[in-house]
XYZ file of C-alpha atoms in Angstrom:
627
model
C 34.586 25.187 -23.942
C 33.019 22.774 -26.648
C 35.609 20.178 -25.894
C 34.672 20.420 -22.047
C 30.904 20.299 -22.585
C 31.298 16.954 -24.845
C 34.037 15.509 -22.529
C 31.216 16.389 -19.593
C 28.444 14.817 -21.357
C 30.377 11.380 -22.015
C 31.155 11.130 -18.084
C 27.621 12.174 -17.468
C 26.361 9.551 -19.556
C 28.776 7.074 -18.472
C 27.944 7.676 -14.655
C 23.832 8.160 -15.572
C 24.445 4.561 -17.374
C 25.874 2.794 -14.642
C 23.390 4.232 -12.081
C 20.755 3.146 -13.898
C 22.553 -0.719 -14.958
C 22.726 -0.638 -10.884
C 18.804 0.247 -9.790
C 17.457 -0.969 -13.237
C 17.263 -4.798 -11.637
C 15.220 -6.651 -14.523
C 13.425 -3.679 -15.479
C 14.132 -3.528 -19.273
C 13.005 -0.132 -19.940
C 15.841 1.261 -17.667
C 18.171 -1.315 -19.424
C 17.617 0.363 -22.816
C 17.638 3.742 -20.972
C 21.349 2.859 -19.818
C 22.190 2.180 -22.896
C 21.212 5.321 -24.791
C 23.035 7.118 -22.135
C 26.516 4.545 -23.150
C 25.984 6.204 -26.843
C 25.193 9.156 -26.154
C 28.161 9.205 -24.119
C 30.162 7.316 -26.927
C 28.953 9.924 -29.347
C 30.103 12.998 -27.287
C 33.179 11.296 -26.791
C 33.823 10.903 -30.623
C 33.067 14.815 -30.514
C 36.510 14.965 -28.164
C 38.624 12.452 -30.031
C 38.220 15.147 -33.167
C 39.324 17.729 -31.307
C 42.160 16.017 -29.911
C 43.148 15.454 -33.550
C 42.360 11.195 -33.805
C 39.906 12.334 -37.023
C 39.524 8.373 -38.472
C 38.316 7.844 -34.622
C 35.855 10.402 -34.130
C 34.750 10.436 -37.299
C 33.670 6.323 -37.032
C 32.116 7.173 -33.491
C 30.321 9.795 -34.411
C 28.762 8.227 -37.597
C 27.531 5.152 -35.384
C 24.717 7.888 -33.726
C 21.795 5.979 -35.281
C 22.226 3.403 -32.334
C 21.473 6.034 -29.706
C 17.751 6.297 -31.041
C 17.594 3.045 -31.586
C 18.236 2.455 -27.500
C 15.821 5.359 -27.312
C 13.171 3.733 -28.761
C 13.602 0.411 -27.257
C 13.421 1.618 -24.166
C 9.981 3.973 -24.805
C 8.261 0.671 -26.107
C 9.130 -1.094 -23.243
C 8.429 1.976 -21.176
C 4.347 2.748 -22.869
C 4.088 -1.485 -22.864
C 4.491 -1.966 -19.327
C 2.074 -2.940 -16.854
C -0.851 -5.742 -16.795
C -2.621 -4.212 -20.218
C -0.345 -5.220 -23.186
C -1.508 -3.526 -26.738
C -0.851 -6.125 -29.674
C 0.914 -3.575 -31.493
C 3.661 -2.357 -29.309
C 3.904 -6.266 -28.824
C 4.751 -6.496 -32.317
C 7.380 -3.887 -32.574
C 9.426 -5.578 -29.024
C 9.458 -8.436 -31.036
C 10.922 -6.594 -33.845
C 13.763 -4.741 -31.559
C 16.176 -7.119 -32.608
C 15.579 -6.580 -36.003
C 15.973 -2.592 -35.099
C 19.239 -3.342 -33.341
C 20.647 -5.114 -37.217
C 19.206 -2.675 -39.511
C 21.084 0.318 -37.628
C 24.289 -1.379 -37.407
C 24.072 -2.466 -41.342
C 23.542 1.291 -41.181
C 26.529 2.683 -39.640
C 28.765 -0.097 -41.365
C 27.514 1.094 -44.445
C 28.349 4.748 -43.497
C 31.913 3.880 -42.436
C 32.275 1.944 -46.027
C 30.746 4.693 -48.107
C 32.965 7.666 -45.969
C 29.551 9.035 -44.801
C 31.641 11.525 -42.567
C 34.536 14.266 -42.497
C 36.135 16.859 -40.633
C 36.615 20.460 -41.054
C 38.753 22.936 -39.456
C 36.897 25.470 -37.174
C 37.655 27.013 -34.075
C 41.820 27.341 -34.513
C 41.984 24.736 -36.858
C 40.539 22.299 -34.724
C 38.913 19.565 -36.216
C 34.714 19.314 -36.369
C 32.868 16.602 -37.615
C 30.474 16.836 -41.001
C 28.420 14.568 -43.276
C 29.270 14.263 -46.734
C 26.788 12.956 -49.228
C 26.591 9.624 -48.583
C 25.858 10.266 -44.967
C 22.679 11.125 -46.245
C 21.119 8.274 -45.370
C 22.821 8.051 -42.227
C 21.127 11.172 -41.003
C 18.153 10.304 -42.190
C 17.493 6.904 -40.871
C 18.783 8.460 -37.274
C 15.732 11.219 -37.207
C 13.353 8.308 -38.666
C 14.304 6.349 -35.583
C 13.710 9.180 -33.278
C 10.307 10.321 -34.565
C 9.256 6.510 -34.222
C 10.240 6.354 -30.893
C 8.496 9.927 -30.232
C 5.502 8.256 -31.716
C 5.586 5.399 -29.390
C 5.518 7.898 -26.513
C 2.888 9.850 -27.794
C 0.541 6.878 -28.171
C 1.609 5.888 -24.387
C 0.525 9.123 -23.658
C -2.953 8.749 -25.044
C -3.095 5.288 -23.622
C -1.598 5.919 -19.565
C -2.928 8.222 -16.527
C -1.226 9.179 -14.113
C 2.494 9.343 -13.729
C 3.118 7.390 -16.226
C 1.331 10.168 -18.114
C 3.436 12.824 -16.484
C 6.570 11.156 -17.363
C 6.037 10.615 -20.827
C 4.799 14.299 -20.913
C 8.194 15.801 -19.008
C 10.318 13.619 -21.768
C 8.480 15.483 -24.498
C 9.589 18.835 -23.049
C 12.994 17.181 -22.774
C 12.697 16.117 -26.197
C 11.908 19.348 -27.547
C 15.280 21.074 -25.460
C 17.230 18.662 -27.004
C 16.367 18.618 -30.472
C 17.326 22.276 -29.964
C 20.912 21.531 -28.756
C 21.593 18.755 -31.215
C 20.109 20.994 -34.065
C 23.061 22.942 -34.160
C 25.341 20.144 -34.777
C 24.628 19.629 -38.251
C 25.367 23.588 -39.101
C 28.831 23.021 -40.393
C 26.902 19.911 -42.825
C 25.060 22.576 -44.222
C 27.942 25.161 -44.189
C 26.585 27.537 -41.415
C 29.624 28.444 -39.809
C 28.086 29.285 -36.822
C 29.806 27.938 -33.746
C 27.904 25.403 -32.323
C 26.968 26.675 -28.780
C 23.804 24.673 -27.940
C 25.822 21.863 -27.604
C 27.528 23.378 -24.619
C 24.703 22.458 -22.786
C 24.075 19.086 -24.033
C 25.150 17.557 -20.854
C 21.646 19.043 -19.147
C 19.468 16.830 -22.284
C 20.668 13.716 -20.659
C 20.329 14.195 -16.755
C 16.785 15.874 -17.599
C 15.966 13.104 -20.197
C 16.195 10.655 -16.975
C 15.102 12.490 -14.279
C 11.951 12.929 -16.330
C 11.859 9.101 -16.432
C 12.605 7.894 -13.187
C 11.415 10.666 -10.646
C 7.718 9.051 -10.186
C 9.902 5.283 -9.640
C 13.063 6.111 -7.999
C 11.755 8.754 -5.264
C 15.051 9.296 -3.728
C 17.108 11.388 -6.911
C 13.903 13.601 -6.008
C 16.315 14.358 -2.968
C 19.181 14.409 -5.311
C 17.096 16.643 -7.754
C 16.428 19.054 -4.928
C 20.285 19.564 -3.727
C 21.532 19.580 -7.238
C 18.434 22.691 -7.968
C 19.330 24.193 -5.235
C 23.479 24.411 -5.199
C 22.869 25.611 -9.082
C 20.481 28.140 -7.666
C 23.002 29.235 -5.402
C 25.896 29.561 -7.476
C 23.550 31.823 -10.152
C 22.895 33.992 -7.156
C 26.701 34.095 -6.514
C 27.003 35.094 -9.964
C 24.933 38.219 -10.496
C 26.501 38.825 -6.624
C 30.149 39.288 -8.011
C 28.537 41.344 -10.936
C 27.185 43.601 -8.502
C 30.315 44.393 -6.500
C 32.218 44.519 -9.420
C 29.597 47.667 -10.519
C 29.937 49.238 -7.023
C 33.036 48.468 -5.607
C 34.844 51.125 -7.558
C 32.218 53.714 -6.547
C 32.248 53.406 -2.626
C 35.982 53.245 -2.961
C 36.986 50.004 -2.822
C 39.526 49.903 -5.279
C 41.601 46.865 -4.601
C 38.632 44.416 -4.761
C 37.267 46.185 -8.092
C 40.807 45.675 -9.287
C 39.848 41.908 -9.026
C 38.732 39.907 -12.083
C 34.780 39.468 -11.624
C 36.111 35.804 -12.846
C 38.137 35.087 -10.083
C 35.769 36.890 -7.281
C 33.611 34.004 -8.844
C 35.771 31.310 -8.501
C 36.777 32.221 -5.156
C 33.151 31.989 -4.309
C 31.851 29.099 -5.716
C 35.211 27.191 -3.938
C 33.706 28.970 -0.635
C 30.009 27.281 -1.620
C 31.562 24.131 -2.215
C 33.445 24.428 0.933
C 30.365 24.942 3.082
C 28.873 22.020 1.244
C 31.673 19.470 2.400
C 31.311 20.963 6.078
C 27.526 21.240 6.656
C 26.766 17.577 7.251
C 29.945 17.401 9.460
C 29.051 20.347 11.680
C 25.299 20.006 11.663
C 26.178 16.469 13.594
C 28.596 17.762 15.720
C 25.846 21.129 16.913
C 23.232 18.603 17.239
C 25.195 16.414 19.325
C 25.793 19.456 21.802
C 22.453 20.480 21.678
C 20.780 17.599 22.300
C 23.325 14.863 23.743
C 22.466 11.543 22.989
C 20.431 11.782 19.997
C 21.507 9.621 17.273
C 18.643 10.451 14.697
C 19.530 9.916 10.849
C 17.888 8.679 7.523
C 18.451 5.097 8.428
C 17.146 5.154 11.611
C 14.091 7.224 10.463
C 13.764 4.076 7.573
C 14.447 1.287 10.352
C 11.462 2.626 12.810
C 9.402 3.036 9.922
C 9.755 -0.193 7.906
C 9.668 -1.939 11.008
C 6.284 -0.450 12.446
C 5.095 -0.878 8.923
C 5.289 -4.784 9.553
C 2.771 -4.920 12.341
C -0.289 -6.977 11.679
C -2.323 -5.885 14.709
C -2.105 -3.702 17.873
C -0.418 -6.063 20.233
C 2.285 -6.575 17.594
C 2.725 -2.655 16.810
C 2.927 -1.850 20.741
C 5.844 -4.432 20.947
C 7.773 -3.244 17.892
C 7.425 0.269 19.260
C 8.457 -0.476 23.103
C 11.355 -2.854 21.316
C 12.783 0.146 19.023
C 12.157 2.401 21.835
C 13.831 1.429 23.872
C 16.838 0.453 22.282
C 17.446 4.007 21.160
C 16.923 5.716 24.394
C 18.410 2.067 26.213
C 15.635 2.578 29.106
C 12.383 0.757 29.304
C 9.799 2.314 28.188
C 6.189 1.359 28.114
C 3.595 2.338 25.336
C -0.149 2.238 25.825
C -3.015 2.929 23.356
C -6.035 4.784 24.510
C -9.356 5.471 23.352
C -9.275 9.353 24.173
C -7.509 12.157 25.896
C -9.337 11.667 29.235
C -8.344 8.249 29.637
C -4.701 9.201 29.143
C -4.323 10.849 32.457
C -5.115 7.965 34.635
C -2.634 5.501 36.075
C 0.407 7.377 35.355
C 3.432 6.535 37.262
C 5.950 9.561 37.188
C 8.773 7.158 37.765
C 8.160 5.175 34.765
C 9.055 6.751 31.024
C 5.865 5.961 28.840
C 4.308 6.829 25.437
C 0.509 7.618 25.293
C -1.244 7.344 22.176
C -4.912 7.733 22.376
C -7.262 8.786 19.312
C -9.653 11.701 18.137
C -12.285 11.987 16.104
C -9.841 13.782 13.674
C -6.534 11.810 13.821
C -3.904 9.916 16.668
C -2.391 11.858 19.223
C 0.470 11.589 21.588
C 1.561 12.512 25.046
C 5.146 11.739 26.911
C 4.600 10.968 30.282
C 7.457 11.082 32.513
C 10.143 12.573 30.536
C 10.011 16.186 32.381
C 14.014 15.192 33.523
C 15.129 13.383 29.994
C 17.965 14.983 28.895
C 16.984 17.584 25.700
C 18.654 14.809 23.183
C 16.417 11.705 24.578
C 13.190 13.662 24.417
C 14.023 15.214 21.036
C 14.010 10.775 20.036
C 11.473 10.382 21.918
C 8.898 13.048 19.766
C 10.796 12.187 16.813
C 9.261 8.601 17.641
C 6.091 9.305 18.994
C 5.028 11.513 16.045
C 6.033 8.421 13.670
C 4.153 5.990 15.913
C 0.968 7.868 15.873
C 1.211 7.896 12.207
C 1.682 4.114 12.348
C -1.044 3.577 14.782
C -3.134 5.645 11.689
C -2.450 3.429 8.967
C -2.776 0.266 10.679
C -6.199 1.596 11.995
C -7.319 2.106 8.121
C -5.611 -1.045 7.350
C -7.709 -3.347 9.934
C -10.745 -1.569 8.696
C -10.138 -2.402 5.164
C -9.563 -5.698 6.224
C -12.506 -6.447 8.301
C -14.746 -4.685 5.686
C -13.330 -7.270 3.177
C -14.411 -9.691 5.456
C -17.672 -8.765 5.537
C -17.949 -8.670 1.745
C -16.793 -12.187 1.685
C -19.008 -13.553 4.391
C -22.082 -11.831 2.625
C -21.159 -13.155 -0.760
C -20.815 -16.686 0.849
C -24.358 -16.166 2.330
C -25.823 -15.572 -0.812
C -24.125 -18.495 -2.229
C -25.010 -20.707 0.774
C -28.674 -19.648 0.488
C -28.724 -20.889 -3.115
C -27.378 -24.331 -2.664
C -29.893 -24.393 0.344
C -32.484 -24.093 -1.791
C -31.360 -26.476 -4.380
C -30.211 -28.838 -1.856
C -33.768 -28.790 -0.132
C -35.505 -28.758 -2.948
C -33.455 -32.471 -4.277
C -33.552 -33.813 -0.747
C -37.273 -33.331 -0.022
C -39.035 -35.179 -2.706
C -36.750 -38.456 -2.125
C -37.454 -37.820 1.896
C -41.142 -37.853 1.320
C -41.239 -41.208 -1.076
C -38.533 -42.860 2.125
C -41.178 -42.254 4.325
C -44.054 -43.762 1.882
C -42.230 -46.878 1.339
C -42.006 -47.081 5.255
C -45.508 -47.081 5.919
C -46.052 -50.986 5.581
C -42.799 -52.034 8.151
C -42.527 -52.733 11.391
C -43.246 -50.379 13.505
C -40.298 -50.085 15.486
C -38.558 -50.458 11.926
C -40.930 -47.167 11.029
C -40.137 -45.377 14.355
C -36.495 -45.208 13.544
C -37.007 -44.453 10.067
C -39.508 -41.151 10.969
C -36.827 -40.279 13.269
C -34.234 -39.929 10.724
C -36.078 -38.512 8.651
C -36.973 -36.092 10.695
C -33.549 -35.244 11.488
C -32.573 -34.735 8.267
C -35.699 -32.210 7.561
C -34.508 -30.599 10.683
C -31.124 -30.167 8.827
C -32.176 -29.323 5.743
C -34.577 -26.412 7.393
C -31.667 -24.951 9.119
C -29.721 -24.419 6.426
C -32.204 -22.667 4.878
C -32.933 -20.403 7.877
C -29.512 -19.758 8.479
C -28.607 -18.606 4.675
C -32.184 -17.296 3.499
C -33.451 -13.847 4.077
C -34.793 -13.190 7.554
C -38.155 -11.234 7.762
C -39.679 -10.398 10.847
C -43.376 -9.943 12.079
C -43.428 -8.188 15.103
C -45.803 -8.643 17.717
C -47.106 -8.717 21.055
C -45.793 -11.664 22.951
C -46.168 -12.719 26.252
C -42.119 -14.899 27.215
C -43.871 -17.022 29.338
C -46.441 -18.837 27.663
C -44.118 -18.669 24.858
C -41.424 -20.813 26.829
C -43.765 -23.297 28.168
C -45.037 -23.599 24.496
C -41.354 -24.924 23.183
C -40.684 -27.106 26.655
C -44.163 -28.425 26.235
C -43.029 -30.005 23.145
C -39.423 -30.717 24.151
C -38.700 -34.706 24.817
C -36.888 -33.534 28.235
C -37.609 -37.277 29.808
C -35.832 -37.267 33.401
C -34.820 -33.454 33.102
C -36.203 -31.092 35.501
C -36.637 -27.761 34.544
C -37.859 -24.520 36.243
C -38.786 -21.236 34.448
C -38.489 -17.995 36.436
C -40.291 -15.589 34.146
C -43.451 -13.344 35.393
C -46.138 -13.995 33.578
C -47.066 -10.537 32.634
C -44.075 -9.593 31.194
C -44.556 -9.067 27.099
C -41.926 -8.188 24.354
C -42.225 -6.912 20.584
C -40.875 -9.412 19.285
C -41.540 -12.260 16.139
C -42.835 -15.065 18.483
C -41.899 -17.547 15.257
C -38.720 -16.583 15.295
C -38.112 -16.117 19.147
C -39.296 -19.237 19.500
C -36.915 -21.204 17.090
C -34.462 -19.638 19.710
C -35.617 -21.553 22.606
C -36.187 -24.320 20.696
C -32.067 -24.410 19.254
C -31.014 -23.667 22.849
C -33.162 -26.173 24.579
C -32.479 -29.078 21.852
C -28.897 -28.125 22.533
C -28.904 -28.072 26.475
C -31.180 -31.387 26.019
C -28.411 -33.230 23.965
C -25.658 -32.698 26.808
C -28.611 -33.396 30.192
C -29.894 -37.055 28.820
C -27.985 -39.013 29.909
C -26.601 -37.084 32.861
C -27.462 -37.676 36.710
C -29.487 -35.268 38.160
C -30.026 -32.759 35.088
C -31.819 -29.476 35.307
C -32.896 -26.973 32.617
C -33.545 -23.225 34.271
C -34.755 -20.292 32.356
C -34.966 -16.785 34.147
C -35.660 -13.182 32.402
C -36.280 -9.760 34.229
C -36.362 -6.247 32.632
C -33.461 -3.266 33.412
C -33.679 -0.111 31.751
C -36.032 -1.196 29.066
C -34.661 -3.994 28.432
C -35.104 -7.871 28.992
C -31.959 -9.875 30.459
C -33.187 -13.848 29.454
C -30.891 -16.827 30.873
C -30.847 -20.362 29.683
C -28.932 -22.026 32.444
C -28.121 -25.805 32.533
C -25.934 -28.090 34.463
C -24.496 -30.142 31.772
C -20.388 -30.297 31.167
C -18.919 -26.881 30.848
C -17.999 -25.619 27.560
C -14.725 -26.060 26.516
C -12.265 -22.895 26.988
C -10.945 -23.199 23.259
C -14.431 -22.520 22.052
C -14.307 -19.003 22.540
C -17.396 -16.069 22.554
C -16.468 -15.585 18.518
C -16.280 -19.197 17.615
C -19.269 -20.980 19.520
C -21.527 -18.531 17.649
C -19.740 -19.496 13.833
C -21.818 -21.975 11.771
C -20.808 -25.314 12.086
C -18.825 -25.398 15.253
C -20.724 -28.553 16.985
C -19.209 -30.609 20.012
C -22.685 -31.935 19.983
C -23.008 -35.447 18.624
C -24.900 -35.428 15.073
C -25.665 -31.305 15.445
C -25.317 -29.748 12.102
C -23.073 -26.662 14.075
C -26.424 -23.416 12.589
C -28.302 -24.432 16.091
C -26.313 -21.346 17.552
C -25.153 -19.467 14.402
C -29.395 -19.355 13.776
C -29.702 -18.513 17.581
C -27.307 -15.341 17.118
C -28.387 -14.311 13.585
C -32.046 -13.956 14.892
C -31.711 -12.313 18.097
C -29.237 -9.892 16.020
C -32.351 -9.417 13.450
C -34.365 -8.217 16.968
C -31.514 -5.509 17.835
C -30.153 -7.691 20.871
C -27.606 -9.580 21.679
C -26.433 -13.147 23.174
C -23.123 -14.454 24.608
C -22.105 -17.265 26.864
C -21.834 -16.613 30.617
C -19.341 -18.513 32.917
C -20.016 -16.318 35.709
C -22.867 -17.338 37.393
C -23.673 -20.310 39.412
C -24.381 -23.071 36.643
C -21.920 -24.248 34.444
C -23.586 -23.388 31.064
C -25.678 -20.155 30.546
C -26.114 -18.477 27.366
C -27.761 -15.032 28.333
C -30.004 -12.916 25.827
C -31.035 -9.539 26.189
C -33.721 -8.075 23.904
C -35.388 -4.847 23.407
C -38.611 -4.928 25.519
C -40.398 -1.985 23.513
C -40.701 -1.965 19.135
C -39.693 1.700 18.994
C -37.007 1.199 20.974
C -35.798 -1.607 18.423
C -36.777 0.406 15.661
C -34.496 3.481 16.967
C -31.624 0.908 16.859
């Protein structure tokens, strides 16, 4: 039995080793890992070699065993040492691996020279490894190399959270089982002639040792875990089974089966479990195939749908992806359609046509097939499969676009605050050498001074939007009458040859700032004005009338139509300008203050005049203030 559990534990360690070699990639803490598991399985092998009588063999194998701690602890500093926080000290001892590497195989050369081991008989003369004196040292330097690399752990586990934590934690416990197995292997050193039968179960240390490492990185030998738990559950339950009906079998008169070996009514049964292990993923495919035809669902397919939904970047591009895998599995068209609730859902449906409905709660995304009442069971069995994955997709991408846009946000408010700075600065620096330009102009010409006042007024007038645009907006909200208001700004507008016609009654008041309502006029008639000089026949209308509490204002001209790749978004971003010397704020400031007011503007195309950029405002201040 001890010859099987060693020759177990080498082709355990050999197979853990190459697993690991294979999924390790460049991770060097599972390269170290693989290669305590090639001594460990080395040592057990050495264990074997004895038995089987090659003593000078085993005995050299065995006595190189300080090299397996020595993996072990090159693999816990680069386990603790990983991630973006280095600590100096573990730093220190990587760098000194090498030298860890030497100093143990100086050590086990040593022990070979000096005869550090022998062999006693034990068991039917069989040959067992011991240390003799001079292996001493041998023994000693192996547990100093061990507690170090326990030490290591324990600092990681001061020093991590999480699973890293919980790993380092589970290798502890793992630690502690086998320092009890291995304990018994230096009895015979010590002459305890006590069989060693720990180390019958030495080949659990290892698999435990890395499950306890890799189950929070390598999620699928959880799956592995799982079968493996439960076929050894299984066969213990087998066990005390066959102890049972060997008890009663005798009693109820069933002599010929308590006749029977409880050994062999074992045997017989765990051949039966393994059996019905080799059989289950056969026949579970063939009964799902006859009870639902045409369903080909598996693990890969499950991890094709749900990589590939996973790449979706937006809701056009996740509809596609689903309609594309969709259909290839059920090969029929089918359409998928996103809706906002459950009502909506039962409009427009075509009973002809296979479709997916996704619509969302309050709570979470839903789904509903619509049209698949004569799918055959196998098709509609994909089809939920699908749907149930797709609404979970439609969930994550939901949270994902949120993230993003709140992101957004964060940006565009830290660039505000930058922006208003550099305003500030940049209007403080510009003004002062503005002011002594416009000195030094007093004494020239005066068409000479004409054009210099009206650059400099220009770039005042750029200067002062940037700082409306990126400074703090404060409003003082009064009473104020939109008519005389409008006449105020045209009254000081240079239209020259435009006509213009305002459509506003008189009477009609808002709660409004009438400083800052008014720099929206002015913004959109300046603008309007720059396209209508030089054009033939130009008109400037302005129109407002109240619905439901609200006021509905239009700024309508006839100038050239806006061009269709400046969309609603963009003609409202800062410094988007078609306009010839505009600074691109004139609208950005337009939209920022009637925002500030608890309105709203866009650009019409809909009405009769080729430009109109419509504005509708709350008429009443607690009706803004409720916003």
């Amino acid at each position: 039995m001890f010859e099987i559990a060693m020759l177990v534990s080498s082709v355990c360690g050999v197979l853990v080793a190459a697993w690991l070699l294979w999924r390790a990639g460049k991770q060097g803490d599972l390269q170290a890992l693989a290669g305590f598991a090639i001594m460990m399985a080395i040592w057990c092998f050495g264990h074997v070699a004895l038995f089987q009588g090659y003593e000078r063999v085993g005995i050299y194998i065995i006595l190189a065993n300080p090299l397996m701690p020595t993996f072990f602890l090159h693999f816990a500093i680069c386990f603790v040492n990983s991630g973006p926080a280095k600590e100096e000290m573990l730093d220190r001892l990587h760098q000194a691996v090498p030298w860890f590497y030497t100093t143990s195989s100086v050590v086990v050369l040593q022990s070979w020279w000096m005869g550090a081991g022998d062999a006693i008989s034990t068991l039917d003369t069989r040959l067992f490894f011991i240390f003799t004196e001079a292996g001493t040292w041998n023994l000693a330097y192996t547990v100093l190399i061990g507690i170090l690399a326990h030490g290591v752990l324990l600092f990681g586990w001061y020093r991590h959270t999480g699973n890293r934590k919980r790993s380092i934690l589970a290798m502890f416990g793992v630690g502690a089982w086998g320092l009890l197995l291995a304990t018994s292997f230096v009895f015979p050193s010590f002459g305890i002639s006590w069989f060693p039968y720990p180390m019958l179960l030495l080949p659990t240390y290892l698999l435990l040792l890395v499950y306890g490492v890799v189950r929070y990185q390598i999620l699928s030998v959880n799956a592995f875990a799982n079968r493996a738990l439960l076929w050894v559950a299984m066969m213990l339950v087998i066990l005390c089974l066959i102890a049972v009906i060997s008890v009663v079998s005798g009693r109820v008169g069933l002599q010929a089966l308590a006749s029977v070996p409880s050994w062999q009514l074992w045997l017989y049964s765990l051949l039966m479990l393994m059996m019905s292990a080799l059989i289950y993923q056969p026949l579970n495919r063939l009964i799902s195939r006859v009870i639902y035809p045409g369903a080909v669902l598996n693990e890969t397919v499950l991890e094709t749908w749900s990589s590939q939904l996973k790449e979706a970047q937006d809701w056009p591009q996740l509809i596609s992806i689903g309609e594309r895998l969709l259909t290839s599995q059920v090969r029929q068209n089918i359409k998928i359609t996103l809706e906002n609730d459950q009502e909506e859902k039962k409009s427009g449906n075509n009973k002809n046509e296979l479709s997916l409905r996704v619509f969302r709660t309050e709570s979470a995304w839903h789904f509903s097939l619509v049209g698949w009442e004569d799918a055959s069971p196998g098709m509609r069995l994909t089809a939920d499969v699908f749907a149930s994955l797709f609404s979970t997709s439609c969930g994550l991408l939901d949270r994902s676009l949120a993230l993003a846009a709140a992101e957004r946000k964060r940006l565009d408010e830290q660039h505000l605050v930058e922006l208003g700075g550099l305003s500030a600065a940049m209007a403080h620096e510009l003004r002062n050498p503005l002011n002594i330009i416009a000195m030094a102009a007093y004494d020239a010409p005066p068409e000479t001074r004409q054009h210099i006042q009206t650059q400099l007024q220009r770039a005042d007038r750029l200067v002062s939007d940037m700082l409306v645009y990126s400074g703090g907006l404060s409003l003082q909200i009064s009473r104020t009458p939109l008519h005389a208001l409008v006449m105020n700004v045209l009254a000081q507008a240079q239209l020259g040859a435009i006509k213009y016609e305002v459509l506003i009654d008189k009477s009609l008041e808002l709660d409004v700032d009438p400083q800052r309502l008014q720099q929206v006029f002015i913004n959109l008639i300046d603008n309007a004005v720059a396209f209508l000089r030089n054009q033939k026949d130009a008109k400037l209308s302005i129109d407002a009338s109240v619905e439901k509490n609200q006021v509905i204002i239009q700024v309508h001209n006839n100038g050239p139509e806006i061009e269709p790749s400046l969309q609603e978004d963009t003609l409202f971003q800062p410094f988007i300008t078609k306009r010839a010397g505009g600074s691109g704020l004139g609208l950005a400031i337009v939209r920022r203050i009637v925002d500030a007011h608890g309105g709203r503007i866009r650009h019409r195309s809909d009405t009769n005049w080729p430009v109109t950029f419509e504005i509708v405002l709350p008429q009443r201040k607690e009706e803004h203030d409720a916003k």
